[in-house]
mmCIF file of C-alpha atoms in Angstrom:
data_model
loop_
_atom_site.group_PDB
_atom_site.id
_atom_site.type_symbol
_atom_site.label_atom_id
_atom_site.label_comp_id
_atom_site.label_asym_id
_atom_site.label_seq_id
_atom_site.Cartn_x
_atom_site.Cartn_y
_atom_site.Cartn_z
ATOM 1 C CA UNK A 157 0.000 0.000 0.000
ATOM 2 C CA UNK A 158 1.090 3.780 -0.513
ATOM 3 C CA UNK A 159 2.598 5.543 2.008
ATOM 4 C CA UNK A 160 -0.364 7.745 3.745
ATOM 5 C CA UNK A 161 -3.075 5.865 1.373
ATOM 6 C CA UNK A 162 -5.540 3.434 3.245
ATOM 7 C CA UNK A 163 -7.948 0.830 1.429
ATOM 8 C CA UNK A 164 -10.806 3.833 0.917
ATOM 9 C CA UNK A 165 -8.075 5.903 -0.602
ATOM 10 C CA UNK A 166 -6.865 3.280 -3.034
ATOM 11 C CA UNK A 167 -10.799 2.680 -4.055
ATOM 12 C CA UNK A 168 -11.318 5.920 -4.327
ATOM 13 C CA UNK A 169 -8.337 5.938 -7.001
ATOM 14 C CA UNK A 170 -9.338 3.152 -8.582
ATOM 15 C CA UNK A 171 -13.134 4.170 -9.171
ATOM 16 C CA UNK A 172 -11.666 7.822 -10.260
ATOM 17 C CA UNK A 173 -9.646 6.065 -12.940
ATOM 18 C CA UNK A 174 -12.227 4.041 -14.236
ATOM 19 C CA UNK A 175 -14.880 6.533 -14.426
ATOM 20 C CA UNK A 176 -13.938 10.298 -14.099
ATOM 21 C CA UNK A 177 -17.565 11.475 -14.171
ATOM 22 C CA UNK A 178 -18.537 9.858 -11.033
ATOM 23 C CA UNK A 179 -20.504 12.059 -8.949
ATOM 24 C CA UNK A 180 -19.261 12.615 -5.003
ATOM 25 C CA UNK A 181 -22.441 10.813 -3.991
ATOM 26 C CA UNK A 182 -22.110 7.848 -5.919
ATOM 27 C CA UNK A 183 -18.518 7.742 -4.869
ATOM 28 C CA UNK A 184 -19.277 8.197 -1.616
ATOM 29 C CA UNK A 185 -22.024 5.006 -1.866
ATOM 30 C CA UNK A 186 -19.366 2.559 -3.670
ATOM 31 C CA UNK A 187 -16.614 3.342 -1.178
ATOM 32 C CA UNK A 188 -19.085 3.043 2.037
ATOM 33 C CA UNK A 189 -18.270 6.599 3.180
ATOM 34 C CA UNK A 190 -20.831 9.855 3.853
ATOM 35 C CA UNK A 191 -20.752 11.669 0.689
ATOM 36 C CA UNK A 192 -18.523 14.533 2.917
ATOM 37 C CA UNK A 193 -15.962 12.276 4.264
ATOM 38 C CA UNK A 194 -15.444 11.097 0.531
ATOM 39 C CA UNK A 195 -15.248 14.858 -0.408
ATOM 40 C CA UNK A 196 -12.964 15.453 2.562
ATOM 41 C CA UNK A 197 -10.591 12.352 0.837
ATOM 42 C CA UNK A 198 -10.948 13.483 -2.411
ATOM 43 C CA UNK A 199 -10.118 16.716 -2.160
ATOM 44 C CA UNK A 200 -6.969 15.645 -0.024
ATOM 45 C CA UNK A 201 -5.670 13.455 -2.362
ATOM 46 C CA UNK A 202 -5.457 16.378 -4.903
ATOM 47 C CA UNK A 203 -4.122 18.392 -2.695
ATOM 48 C CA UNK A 204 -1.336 15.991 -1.924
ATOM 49 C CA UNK A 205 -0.541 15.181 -5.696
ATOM 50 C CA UNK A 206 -2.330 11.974 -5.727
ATOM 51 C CA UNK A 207 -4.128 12.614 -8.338
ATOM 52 C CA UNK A 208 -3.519 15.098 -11.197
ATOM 53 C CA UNK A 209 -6.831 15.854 -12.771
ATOM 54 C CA UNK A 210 -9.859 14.459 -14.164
ATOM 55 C CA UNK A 211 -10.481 14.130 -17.733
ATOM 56 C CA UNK A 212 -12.428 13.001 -20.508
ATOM 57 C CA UNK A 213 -10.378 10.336 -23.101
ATOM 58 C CA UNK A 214 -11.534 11.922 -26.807
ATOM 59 C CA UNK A 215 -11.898 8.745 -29.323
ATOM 60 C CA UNK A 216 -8.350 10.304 -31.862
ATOM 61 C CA UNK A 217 -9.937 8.834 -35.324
ATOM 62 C CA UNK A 218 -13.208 11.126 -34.509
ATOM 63 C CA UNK A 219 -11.306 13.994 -33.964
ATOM 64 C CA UNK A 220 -8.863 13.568 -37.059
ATOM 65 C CA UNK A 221 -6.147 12.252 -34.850
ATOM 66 C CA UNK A 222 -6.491 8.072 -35.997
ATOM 67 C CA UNK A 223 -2.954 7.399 -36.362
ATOM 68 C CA UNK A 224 -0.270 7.212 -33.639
ATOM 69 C CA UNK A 225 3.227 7.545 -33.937
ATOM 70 C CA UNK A 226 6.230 6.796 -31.849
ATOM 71 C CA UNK A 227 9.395 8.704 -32.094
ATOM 72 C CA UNK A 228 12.883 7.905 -30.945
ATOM 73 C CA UNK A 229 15.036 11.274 -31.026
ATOM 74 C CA UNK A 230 18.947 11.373 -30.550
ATOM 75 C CA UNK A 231 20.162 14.802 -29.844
ATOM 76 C CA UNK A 232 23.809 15.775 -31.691
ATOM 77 C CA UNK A 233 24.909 17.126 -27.790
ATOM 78 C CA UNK A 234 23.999 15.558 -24.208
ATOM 79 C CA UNK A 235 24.082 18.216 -22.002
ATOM 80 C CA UNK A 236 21.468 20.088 -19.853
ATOM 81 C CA UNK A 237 21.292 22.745 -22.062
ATOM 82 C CA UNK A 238 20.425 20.780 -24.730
ATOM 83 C CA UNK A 239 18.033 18.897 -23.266
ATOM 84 C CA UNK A 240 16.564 21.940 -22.181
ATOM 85 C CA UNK A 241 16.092 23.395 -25.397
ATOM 86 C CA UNK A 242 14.676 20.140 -26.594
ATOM 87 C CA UNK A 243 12.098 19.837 -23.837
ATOM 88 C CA UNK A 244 11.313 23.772 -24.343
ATOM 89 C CA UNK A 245 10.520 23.001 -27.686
ATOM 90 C CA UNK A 246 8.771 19.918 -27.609
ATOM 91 C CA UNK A 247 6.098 21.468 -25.098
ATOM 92 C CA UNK A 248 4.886 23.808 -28.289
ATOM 93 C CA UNK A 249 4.060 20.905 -30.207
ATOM 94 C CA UNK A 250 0.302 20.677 -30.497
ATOM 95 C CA UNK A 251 0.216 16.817 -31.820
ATOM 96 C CA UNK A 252 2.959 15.446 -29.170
ATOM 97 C CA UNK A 253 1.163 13.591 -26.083
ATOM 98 C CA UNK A 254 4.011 12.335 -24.477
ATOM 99 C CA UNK A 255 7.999 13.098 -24.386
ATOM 100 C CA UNK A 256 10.097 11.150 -22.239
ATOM 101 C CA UNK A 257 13.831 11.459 -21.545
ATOM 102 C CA UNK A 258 14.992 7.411 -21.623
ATOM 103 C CA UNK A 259 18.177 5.523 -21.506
ATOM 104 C CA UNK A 260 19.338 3.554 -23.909
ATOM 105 C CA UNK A 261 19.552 4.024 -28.227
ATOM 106 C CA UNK A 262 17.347 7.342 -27.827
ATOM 107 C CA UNK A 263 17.667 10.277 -25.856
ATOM 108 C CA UNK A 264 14.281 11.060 -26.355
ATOM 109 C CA UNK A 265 11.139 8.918 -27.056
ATOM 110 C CA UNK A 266 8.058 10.941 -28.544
ATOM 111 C CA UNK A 267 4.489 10.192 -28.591
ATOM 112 C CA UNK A 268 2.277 11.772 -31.436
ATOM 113 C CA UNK A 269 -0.877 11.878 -32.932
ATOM 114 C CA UNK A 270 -1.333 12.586 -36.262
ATOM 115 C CA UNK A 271 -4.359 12.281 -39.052
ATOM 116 C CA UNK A 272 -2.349 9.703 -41.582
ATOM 117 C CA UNK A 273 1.164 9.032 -42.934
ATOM 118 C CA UNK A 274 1.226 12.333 -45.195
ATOM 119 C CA UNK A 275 0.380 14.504 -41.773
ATOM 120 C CA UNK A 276 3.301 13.326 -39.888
ATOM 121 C CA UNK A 277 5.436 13.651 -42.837
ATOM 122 C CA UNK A 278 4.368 17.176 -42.836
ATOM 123 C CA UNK A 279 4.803 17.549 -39.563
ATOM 124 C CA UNK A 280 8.302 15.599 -39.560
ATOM 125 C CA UNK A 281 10.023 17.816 -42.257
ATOM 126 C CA UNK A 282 8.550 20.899 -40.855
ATOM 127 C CA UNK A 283 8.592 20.661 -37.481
ATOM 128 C CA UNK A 284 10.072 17.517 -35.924
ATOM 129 C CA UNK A 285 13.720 18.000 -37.241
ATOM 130 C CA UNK A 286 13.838 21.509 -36.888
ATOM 131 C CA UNK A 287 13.702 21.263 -32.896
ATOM 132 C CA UNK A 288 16.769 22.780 -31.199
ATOM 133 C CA UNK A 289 19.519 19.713 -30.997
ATOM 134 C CA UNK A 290 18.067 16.651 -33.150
ATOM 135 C CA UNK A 291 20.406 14.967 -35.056
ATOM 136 C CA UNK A 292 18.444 11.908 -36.010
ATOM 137 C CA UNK A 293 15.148 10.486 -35.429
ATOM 138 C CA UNK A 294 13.749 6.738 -35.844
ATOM 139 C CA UNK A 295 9.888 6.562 -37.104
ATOM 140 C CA UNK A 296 7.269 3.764 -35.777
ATOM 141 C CA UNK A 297 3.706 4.099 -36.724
ATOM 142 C CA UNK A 298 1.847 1.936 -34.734
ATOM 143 C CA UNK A 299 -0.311 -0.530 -36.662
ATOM 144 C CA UNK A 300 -2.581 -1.574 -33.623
ATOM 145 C CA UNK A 301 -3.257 -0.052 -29.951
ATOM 146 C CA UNK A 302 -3.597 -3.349 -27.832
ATOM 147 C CA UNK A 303 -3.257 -1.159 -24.660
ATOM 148 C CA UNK A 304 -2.829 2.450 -24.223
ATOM 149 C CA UNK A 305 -2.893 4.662 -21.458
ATOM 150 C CA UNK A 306 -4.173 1.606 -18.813
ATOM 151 C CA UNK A 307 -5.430 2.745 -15.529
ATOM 152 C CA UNK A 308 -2.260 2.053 -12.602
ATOM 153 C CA UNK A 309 -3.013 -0.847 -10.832
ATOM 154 C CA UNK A 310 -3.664 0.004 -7.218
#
């Protein structure tokens, strides 16, 4: 169990995760708490950085956003002013979901979301290569989502 975090905490989390448009009361009900206890424990676990936010998951292909791509970026320098840059950059990208600084082949491994093959090249040429430090970059387009973005197990 997580430090500070009892069982109603954890179910709390759980049910959040699974459906952020539960009302306080039904929460409240499925946890066996009064609705202002579960309030109470709610509201502390945003306060303490349990949770982030609540938000609604938009279906990508009905938005004009059906295909995902993954992105490995090397950077031609590996300091902290290069990654710095990078990062700087890479948060003005309106298709990116995720960037993540890994170990390993990449320095970099980019998530984006794009509307088909010709967008991202588009958006490659344009855009992807011309961030501050990227000397080469490694293309996968994912051909099927078996899981993305799974709830943490808790």
């Amino acid at each position: 169990m997580a430090a500070g975090l009892d069982r109603i905490d954890l179910k709390i989390l759980r049910l959040l995760q699974e459906d952020g448009r539960i009302g306080n009361a039904e929460l409240a009900k499925r946890v066996n708490t009064s609705p202002a206890t579960c309030h109470r424990r709610t509201q502390r676990l945003f306060d303490e950085g349990y949770l982030r936010g609540v938000r609604g998951v938009v279906a990508p292909e009905k938005v004009g956003r059906g295909s995902l791509v993954l992105v490995g970026v090397v950077l031609d320098r590996s300091t902290p002013e290069s990654f710095s840059a990078f990062e700087a950059a890479a948060l003005a990208m309106p298709t990116l979901l995720d960037c993540h600084l890994v170990a390993g082949d990449f320095d970099y491994f980019l998530k984006i979301r794009v509307s088909d093959m010709a967008d991202f090249n588009r958006m490659h040429s344009e855009i992807l290569i011309a961030l501050p430090g990227v000397r080469q970059t490694r293309t996968f387009f994912v051909m099927k989502e078996v899981i993305d973005n799974a709830p943490l197990s808790l």
